[in-house]
XYZ file of C-alpha atoms in Angstrom:
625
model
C -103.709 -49.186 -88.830
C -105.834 -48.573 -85.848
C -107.572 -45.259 -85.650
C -105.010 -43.114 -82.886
C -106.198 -40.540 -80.629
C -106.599 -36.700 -81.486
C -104.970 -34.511 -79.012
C -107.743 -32.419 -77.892
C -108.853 -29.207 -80.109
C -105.971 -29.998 -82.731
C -106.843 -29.635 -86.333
C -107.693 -33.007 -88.243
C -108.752 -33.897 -92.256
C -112.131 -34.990 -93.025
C -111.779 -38.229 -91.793
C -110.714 -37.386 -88.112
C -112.790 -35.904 -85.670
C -111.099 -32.621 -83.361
C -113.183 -31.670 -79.936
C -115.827 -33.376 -78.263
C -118.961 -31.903 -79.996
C -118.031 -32.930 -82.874
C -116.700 -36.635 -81.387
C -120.860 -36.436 -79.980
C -122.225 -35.535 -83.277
C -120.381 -38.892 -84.806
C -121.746 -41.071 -82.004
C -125.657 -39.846 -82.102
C -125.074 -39.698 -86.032
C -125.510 -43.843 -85.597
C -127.609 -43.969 -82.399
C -130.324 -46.924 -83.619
C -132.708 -45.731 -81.515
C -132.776 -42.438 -83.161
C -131.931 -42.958 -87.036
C -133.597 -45.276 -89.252
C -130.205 -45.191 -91.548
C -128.209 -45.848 -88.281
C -130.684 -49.122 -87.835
C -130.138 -50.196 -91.416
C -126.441 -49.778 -92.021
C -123.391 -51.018 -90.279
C -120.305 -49.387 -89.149
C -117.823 -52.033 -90.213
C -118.370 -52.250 -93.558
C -116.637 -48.970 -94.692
C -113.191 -48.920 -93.460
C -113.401 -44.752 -93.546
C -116.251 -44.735 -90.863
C -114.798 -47.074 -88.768
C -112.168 -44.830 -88.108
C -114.090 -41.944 -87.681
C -116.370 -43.839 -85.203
C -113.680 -45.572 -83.254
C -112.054 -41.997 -82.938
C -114.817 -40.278 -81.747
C -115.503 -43.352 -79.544
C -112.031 -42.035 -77.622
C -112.459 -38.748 -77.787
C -115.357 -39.242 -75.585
C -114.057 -41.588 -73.276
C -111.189 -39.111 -72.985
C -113.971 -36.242 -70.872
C -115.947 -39.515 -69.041
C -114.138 -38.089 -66.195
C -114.415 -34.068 -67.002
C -116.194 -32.077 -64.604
C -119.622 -30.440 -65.128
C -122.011 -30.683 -67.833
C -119.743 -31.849 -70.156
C -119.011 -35.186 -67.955
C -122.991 -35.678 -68.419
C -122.821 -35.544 -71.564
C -119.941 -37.487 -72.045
C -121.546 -40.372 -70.097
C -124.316 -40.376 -72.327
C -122.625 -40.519 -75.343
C -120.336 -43.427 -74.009
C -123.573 -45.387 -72.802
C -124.913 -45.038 -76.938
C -121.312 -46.118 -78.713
C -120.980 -49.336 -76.211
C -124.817 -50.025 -77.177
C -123.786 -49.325 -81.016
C -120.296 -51.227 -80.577
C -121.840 -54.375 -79.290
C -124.626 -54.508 -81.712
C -121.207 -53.766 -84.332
C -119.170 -57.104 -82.035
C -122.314 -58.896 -82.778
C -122.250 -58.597 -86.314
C -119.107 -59.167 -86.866
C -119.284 -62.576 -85.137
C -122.557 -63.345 -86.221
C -121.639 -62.805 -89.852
C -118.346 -65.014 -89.569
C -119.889 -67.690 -87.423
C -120.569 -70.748 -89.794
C -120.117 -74.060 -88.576
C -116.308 -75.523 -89.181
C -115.874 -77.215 -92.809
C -115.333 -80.611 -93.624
C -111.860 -79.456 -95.262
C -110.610 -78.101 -92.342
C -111.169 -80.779 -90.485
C -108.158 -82.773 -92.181
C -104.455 -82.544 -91.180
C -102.489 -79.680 -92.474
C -99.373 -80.472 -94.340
C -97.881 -77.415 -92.890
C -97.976 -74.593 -90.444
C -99.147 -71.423 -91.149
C -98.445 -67.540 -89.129
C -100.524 -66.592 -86.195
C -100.560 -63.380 -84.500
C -97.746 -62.296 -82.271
C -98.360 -59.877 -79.239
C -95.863 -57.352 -79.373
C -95.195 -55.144 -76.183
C -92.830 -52.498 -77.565
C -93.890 -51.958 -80.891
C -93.893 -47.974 -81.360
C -96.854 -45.768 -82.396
C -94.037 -43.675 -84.377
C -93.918 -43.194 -88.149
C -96.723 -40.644 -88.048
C -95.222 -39.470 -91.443
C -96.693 -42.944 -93.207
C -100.023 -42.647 -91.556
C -102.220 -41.527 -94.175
C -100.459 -43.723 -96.919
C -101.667 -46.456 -93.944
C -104.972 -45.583 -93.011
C -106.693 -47.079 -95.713
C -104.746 -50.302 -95.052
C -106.445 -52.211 -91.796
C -104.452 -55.090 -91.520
C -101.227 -53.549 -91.040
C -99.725 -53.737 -87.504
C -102.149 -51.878 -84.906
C -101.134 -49.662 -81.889
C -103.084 -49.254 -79.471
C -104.636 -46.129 -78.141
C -103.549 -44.241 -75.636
C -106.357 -44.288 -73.418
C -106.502 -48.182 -73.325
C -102.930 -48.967 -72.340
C -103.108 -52.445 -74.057
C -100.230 -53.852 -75.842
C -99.915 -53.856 -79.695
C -101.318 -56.910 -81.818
C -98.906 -57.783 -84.700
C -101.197 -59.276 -87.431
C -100.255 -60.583 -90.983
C -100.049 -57.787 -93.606
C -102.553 -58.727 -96.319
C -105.750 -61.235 -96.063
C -103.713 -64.042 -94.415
C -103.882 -66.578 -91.894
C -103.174 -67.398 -88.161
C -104.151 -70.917 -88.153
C -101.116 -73.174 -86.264
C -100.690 -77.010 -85.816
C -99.189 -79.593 -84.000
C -98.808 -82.962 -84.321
C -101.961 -83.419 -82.935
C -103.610 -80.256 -82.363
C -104.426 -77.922 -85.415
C -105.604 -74.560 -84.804
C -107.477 -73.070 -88.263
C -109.059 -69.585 -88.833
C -112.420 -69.643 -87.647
C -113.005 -66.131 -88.512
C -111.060 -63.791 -91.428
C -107.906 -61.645 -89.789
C -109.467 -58.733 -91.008
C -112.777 -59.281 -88.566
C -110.390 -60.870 -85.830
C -108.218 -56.771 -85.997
C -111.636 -55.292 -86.120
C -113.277 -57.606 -83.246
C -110.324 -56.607 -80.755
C -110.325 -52.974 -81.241
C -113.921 -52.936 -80.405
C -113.779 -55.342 -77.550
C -110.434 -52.967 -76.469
C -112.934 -50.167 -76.006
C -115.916 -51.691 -74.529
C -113.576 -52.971 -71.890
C -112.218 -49.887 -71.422
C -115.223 -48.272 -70.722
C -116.377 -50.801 -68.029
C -118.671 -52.907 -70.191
C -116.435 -56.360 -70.089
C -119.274 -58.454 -68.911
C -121.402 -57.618 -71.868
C -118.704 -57.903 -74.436
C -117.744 -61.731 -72.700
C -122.032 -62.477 -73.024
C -122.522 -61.568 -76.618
C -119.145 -63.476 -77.967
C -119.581 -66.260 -75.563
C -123.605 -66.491 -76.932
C -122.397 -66.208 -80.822
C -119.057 -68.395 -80.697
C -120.905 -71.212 -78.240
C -124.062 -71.542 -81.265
C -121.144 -71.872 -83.689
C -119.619 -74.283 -81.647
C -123.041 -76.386 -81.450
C -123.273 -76.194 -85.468
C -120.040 -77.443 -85.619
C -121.009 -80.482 -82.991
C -123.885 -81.171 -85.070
C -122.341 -81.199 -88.563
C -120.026 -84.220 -86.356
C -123.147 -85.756 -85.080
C -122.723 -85.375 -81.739
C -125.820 -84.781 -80.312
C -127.619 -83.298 -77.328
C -128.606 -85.911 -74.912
C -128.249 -86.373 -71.366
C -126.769 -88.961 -69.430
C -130.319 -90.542 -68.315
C -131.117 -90.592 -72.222
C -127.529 -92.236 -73.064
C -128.209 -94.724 -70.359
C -131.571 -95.472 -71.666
C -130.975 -96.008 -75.421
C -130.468 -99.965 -76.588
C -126.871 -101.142 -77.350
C -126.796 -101.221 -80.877
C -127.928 -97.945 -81.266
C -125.233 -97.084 -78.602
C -122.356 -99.080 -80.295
C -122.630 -96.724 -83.823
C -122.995 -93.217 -81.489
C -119.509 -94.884 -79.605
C -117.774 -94.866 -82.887
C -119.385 -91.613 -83.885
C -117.956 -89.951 -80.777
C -114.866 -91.165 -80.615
C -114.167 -89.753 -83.989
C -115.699 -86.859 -83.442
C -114.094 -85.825 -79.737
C -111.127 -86.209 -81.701
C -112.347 -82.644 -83.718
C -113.680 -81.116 -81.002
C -110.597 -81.415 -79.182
C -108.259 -80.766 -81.437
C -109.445 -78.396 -83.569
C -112.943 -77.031 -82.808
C -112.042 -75.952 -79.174
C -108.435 -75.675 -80.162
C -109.547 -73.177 -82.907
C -111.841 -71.262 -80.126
C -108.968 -70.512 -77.964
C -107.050 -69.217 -80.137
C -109.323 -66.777 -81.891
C -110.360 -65.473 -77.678
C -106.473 -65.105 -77.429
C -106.462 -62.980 -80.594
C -109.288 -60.703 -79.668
C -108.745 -60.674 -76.574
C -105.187 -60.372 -75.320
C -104.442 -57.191 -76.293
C -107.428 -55.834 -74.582
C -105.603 -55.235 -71.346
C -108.275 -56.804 -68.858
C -106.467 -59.635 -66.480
C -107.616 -63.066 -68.082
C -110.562 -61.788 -70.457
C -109.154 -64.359 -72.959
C -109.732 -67.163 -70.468
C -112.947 -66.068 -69.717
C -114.357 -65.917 -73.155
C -113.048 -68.960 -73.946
C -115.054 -70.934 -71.006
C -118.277 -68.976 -71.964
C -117.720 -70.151 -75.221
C -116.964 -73.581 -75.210
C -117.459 -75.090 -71.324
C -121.155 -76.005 -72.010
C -120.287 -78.081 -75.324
C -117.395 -79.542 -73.844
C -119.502 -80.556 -70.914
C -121.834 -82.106 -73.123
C -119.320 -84.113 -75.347
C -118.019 -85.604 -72.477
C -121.368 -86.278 -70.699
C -121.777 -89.053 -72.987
C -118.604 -90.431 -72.123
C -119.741 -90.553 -68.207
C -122.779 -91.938 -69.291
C -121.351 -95.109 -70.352
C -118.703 -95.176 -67.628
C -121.130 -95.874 -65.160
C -124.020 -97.423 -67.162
C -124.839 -100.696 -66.858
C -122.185 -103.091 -66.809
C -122.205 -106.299 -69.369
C -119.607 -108.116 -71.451
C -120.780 -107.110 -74.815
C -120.305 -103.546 -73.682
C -115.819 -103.991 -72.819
C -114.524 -103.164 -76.377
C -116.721 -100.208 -76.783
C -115.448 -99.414 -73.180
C -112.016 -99.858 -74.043
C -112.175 -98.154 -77.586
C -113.309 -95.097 -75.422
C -110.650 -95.838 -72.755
C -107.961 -95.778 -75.487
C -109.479 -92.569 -77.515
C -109.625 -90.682 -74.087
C -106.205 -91.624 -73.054
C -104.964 -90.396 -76.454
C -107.075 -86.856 -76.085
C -105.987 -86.250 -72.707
C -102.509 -84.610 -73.194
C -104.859 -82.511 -75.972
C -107.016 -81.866 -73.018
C -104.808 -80.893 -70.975
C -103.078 -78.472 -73.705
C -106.393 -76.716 -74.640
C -107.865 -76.833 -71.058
C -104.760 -75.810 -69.574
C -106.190 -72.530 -68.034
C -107.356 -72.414 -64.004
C -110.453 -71.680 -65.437
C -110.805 -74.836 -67.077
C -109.669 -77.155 -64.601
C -113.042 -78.585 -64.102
C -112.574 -79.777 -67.770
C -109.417 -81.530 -67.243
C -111.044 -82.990 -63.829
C -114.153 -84.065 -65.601
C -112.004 -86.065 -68.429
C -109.700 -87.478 -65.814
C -112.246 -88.752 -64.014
C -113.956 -90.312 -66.761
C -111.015 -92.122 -67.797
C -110.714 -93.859 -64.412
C -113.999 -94.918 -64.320
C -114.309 -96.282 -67.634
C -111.150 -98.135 -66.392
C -112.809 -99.243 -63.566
C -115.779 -100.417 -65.859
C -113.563 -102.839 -68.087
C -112.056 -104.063 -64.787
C -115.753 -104.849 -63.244
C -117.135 -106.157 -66.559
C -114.508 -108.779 -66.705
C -115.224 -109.972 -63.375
C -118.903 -110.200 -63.935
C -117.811 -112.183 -67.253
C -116.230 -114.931 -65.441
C -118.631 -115.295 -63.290
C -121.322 -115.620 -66.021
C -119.388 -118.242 -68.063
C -119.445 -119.975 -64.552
C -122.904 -119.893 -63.542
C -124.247 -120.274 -67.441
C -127.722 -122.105 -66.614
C -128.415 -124.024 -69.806
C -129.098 -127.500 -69.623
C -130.274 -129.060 -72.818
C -127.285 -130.634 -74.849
C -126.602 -129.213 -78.139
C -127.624 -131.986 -80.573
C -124.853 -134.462 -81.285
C -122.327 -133.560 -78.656
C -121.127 -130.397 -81.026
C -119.330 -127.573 -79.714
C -121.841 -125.658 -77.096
C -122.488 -121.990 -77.778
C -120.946 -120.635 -74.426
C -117.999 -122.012 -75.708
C -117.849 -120.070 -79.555
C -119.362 -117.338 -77.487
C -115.962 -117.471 -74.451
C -113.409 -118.110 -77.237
C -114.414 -115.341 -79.689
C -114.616 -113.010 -76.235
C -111.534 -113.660 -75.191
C -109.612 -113.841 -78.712
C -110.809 -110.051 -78.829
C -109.671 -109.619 -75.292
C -106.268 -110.731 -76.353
C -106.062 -107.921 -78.928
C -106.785 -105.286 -76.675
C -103.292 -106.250 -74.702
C -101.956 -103.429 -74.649
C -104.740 -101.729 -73.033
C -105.922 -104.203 -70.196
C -102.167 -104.872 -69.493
C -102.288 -101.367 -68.155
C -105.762 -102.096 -66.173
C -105.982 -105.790 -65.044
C -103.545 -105.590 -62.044
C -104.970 -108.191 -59.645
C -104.810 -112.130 -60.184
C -108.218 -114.073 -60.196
C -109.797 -115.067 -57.307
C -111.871 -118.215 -55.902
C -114.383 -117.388 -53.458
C -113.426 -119.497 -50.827
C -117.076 -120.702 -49.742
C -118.016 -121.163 -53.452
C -118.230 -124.858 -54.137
C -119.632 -124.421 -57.184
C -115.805 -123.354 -58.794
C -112.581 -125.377 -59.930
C -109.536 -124.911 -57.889
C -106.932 -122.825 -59.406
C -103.732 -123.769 -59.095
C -101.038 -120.435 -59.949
C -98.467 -122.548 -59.441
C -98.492 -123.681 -62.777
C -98.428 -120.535 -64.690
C -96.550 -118.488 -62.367
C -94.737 -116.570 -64.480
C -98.098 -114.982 -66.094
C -99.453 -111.236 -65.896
C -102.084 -110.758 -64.142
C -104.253 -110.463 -67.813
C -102.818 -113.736 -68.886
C -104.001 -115.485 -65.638
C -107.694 -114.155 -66.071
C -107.910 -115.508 -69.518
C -106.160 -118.561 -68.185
C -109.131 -119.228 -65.560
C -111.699 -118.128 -67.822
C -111.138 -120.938 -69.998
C -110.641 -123.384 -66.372
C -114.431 -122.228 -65.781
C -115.733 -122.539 -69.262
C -114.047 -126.320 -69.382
C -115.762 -126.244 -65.740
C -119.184 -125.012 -66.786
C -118.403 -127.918 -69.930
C -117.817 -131.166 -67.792
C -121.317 -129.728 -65.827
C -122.804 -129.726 -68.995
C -121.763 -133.104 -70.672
C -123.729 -134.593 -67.693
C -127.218 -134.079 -69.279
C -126.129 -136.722 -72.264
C -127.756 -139.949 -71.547
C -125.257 -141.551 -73.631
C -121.703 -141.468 -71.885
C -119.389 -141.976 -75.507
C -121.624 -138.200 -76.853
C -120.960 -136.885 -73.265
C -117.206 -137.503 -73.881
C -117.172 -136.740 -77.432
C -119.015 -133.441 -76.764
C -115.772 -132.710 -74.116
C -113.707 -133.355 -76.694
C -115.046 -131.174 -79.420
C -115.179 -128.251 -77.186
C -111.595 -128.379 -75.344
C -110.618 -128.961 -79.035
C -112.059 -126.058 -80.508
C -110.708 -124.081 -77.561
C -107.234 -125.556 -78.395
C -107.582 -124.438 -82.124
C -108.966 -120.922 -81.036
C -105.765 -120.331 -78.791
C -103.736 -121.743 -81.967
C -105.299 -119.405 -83.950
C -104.546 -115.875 -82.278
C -100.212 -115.185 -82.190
C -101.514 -112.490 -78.818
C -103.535 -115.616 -77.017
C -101.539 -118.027 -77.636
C -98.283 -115.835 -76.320
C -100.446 -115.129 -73.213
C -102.046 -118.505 -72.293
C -98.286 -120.151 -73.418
C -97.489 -123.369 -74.614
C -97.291 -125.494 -71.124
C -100.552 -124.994 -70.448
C -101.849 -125.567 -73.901
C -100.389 -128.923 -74.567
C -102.440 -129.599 -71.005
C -105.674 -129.003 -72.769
C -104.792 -130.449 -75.917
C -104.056 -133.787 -73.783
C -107.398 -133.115 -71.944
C -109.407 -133.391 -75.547
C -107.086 -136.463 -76.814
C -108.375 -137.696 -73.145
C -111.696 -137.442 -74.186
C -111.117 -139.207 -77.576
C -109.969 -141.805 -75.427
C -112.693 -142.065 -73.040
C -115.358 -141.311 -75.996
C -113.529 -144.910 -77.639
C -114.213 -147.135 -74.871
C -117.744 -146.184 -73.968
C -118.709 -146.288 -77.434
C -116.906 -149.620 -78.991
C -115.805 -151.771 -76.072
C -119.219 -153.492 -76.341
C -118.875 -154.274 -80.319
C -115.194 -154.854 -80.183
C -116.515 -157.401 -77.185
C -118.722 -159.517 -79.620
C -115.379 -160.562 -81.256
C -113.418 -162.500 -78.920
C -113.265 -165.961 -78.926
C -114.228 -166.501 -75.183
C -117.743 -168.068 -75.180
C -117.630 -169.510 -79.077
C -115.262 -172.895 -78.173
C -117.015 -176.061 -76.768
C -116.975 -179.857 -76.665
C -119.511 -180.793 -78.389
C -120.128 -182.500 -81.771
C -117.660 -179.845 -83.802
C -114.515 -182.031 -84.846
C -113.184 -178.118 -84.001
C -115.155 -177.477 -80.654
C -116.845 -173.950 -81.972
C -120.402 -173.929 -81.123
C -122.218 -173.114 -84.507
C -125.255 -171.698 -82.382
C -122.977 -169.653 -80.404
C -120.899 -168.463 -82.747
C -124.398 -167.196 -84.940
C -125.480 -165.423 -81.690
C -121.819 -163.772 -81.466
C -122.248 -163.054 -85.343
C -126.354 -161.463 -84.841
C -124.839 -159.377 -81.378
C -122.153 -157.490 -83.528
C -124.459 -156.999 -86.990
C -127.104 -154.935 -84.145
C -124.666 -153.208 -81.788
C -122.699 -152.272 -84.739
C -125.775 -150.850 -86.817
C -126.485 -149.170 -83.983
C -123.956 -147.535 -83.658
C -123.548 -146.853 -87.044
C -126.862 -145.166 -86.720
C -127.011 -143.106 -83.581
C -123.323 -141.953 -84.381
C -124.126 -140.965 -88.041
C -126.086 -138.000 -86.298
C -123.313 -136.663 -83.730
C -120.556 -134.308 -85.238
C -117.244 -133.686 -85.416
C -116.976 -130.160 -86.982
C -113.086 -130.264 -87.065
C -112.602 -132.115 -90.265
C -109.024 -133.198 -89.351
C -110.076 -134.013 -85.705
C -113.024 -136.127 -87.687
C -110.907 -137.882 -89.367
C -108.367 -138.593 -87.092
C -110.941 -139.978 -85.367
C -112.085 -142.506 -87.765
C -108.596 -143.559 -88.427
C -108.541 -144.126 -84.444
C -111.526 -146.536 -84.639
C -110.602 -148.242 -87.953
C -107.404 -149.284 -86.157
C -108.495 -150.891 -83.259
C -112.071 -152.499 -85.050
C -110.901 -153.267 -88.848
C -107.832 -155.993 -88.020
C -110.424 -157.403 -84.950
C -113.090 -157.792 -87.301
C -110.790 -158.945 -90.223
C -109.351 -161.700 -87.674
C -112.612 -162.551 -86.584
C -113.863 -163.521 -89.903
C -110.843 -165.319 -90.732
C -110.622 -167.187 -88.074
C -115.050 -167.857 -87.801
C -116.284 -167.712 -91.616
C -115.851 -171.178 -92.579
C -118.262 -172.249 -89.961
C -121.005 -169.847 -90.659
C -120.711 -170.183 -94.654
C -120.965 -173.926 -94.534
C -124.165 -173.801 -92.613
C -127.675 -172.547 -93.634
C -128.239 -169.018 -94.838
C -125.007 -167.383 -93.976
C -125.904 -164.123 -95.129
C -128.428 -164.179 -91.976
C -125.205 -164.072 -89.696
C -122.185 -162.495 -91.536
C -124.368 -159.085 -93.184
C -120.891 -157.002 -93.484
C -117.431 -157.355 -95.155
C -114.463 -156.149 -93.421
C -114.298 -153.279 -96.649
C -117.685 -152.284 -96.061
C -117.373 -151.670 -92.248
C -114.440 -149.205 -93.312
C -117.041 -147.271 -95.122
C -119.953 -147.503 -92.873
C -117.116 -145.965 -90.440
C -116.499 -143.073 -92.470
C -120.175 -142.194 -92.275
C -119.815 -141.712 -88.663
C -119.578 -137.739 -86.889
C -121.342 -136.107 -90.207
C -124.077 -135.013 -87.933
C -126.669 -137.026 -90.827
C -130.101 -137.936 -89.614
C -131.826 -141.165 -90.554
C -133.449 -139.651 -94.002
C -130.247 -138.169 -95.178
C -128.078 -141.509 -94.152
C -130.640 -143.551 -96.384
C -130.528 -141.259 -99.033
C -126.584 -141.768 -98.934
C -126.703 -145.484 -99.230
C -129.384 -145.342 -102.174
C -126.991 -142.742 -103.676
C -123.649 -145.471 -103.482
């Protein structure tokens, strides 16, 4: 138990001290500045001296205020144990002060005791004191010169760690130093030195705190250096920090407050507890959340939202932690700082979608992607929003306003809300996002020379958008099926339009207009004609055999499709054509001048078509069959 006060002149054993002089002799026994053994041992590693020190330490205090010589004297003395006692405080914390483990850093499967401030507890029982003394873990009174309340502790080497659910409080230091830490920092308050008791914890605890940052990586950089470092290098600290605040804020400064409540609150000063805590931990927390800030109002640009919003979502989640450990007027400038944080990384994600749409609006590129495949933007826009769509829950909460069309801008579709007017606010942005990008498209398809690969490059990329939206259960629920089945009839459109431009002019050469005529022929077709009709067809159709061998169709099934589309439209008009025209060619000279292709073989020089194959590769094909 803690050592009690002598009543003044009474007679003691060999372990208490009776009367000032010989309460002085104790103290200048370990004045360091006068004993080389006082410099080279310590106090509170022999539980018999401790109480023979701490006792003398009050038996002092007890004449501070006598009058005479003897208040001199007593004033010295004092001024030498607070000088010894803090050098004993910083020991104690120094020699318990390692940074946290990596096992206590996981989740506890169950709660353990913590200390209990008892008010009433009773100095009584003097009978049991000696079998007691040697014993320093069992419940402490305080003295009576203090006038602190008692601090129940554990009996034996055990533990006030607590958790939560969330928070977990662990030992940072051994109960034994926490009983030994409070009854020194009882009577260094007591004797008017608070302010240096509060600077040499706050100094030891805060350097254990930094180990303990380190050992999680997080590191000491300002928010000019965050804001200067490249993104990759910023994406891995992101993820670094976000598991680490979690620690820091749930059991590194957790952990801190409670060990300041334990030394501290039975010390009898108004708030000490509060105070150490702040010089302990309100530079580190400062700096863990600096980083924070620093992206909140870096730079804005799309590839930085998910990081954004993983922060968003890990600060959200840490601020009713926050608020529990930082929950002291003290600390409100911690709460504040968090808080604000969390709006303005809000306000980031908001302003970096913005600036998204307008970039997939005003992308600048104008050469065509070889063989009207699907453009980068558009990979790039779908991907972007696909994630966007799995962060729903999140930018539910922070998209609140619909999408709007600068009025003067003439450069931008209309959007008509009409149409989706049952849609969130989130939902509509992703819903003009993809207006723009099919916007920013049509702009694009312009730059093909030939009009069939500007239409078949719209209808790969509305298609691939189509498939993307198919593809994610969260975009597809947001965008909804009405206005889906619009862009899927936009790319079939295309198909349409691609059909037209590119085989009007073959499916052309095989009409029958042109080929009749009253000449010699006992069945009026003009042989010369009809060989013209038959050489027109053989070179538009190689043609396009050729050029359209080198676009693509990455969509397999949309390839194919495809194919099927032309074969039905130019197999039965070719088939008819050489039934109905053969006869007159093959009974002529060289008919293999005129008719170069059966109806079979057009099937397959058909399928060759959208493989994205250039001339080499097509030959190598045909030497290969």
């Amino acid at each position: 138990m803690e050592p009690q006060e002598q009543a003044h002149g009474s007679d003691g054993d060999d372990c208490s001290v009776s009367g000032f002089d010989s309460a002085e002799k104790v103290i200048m026994k370990w004045d360091a500045t006068a004993s080389e053994e006082a410099r080279e041992k310590m106090i509170f590693t022999d539980p018999q001296e401790v109480k023979l020190y701490l006792h003398a330490v009050d038996e002092i205090q007890r004449h501070v205020s006598s009058p005479g010589e003897l208040e001199s004297r007593a004033s010295s003395a004092i001024q030498i144990a607070m000088a010894r006692l803090e050098d004993e405080f910083r020991n104690i914390l120094v020699s318990h002060s390692s940074p946290i483990n990596s096992d206590s850093l996981m989740p506890s499967s169950s709660s353990s005791s913590h200390l209990e401030v008892d008010e009433d507890a009773s100095n009584n029982n003097e009978e049991d004191d000696q079998e007691e003394e040697t014993d320093l873990l069992k419940r402490t009174g305080s003295s009576s010169s203090s006038g602190s309340a008692t601090v129940r502790l554990p009996t034996g080497r055990g533990s006030y760690s607590r958790s939560t659910s969330s928070i977990r409080e662990i030992e940072l230091i051994p109960i034994d130093a926490v009983v030994y830490l409070s009854w020194i920092a009882r009577r260094m308050v007591s004797a008017g030195y608070l302010r240096e008791c509060i600077q040499v914890y706050g100094s030891v605890r805060k350097s254990a705190v930094d180990s303990s940052f380190r050992r999680l990586g997080i590191e000491k950089l300002s928010i000019g250096d965050v804001q200067r470092l490249n993104w990759e290098a910023l994406e891995q600290k992101i993820r670094r920090w976000i598991r680490a605040a979690k620690v820091c804020v749930r059991v590194v400064f957790a952990s801190e407050k409670l060990l300041c409540e334990h030394v501290f609150e039975s010390v009898g000063a108004v708030n000490i507890h509060e105070a150490c805590f702040m010089e302990t931990v309100k530079g580190p927390a400062i700096q863990l959340f600096n980083f924070a800030e620093a992206i909140s109002i870096s730079r804005r640009s799309p590839e930085k939202l998910f990081k954004i919003l993983d922060l968003h979502d890990a600060l959200i989640e840490l601020l009713p932690d926050i608020e529990s450990v930082f929950d002291l007027k003290s600390s409100d400038s911690i709460r504040v700082q968090a808080a604000e944080i969390l709006s303005r990384l809000a306000e980031a994600a908001r302003g970096i979608l913005s600036e998204f749409e307008n970039a997939v609006l005003r992308e600048p590129s104008r050469v065509p992607v070889p063989g009207g495949t699907i453009h980068p933007l558009t990979r790039y826009v779908m991907n972007y929003i696909s994630l966007i769509s799995e962060y729903r829950p999140t930018l539910v909460d922070l998209i609140m306003s619909k999408p709007s069309r600068n009025a003067t801008d003439t450069n931008a579709p209309e959007m008509d809300f009409s149409e989706v007017e049952n849609k969130g606010p989130l939902a509509l942005h992703l819903i003009w996002i993809i207006l723009i990008l099919q916007f920013n498209l049509e702009g694009k398809s312009k730059y093909y020379r030939d009009a069939a690969l500007s239409h078949l490059f719209v209808m790969n990329n509305v298609h691939y958008i189509v498939q993307k939206i198919k593809g994610s259960t969260e975009l597809r629920e947001m965008i909804g099926d009405l206005y889906l089945r619009k862009l899927t009839g936009k790319f079939r459109q295309a198909a349409t339009y691609y059909q037209r431009a590119a085989w009007v002019k073959v499916l052309y050469c095989l009409r029958d207009e042109g080929l009749r005529t009253k000449g010699s022929f006992a069945s009026g077709v003009s042989r010369s004609a009809l060989r013209e009709r038959f050489k027109s067809f053989n070179a538009l159709f190689e043609e396009v055999h050729r050029v359209q061998s080198q676009w693509l169709v990455p969509d397999s099934q949309l390839r194919e499709e495809l194919k099927i589309s032309i074969l039905e439209k130019l197999s039965p008009a070719y088939r008819s054509f050489l039934g109905r025209f053969r006869s007159h060619i093959e009974s002529g000279k060289h008919p293999e001048n005129y008719i170069k292709i059966t109806v079979e073989e057009l099937e397959t020089e058909v399928l060759d078509l959208f493989e994205g194959l250039t001339a080499t590769q097509q030959h190598q094909r045909r030497r290969s069959e």
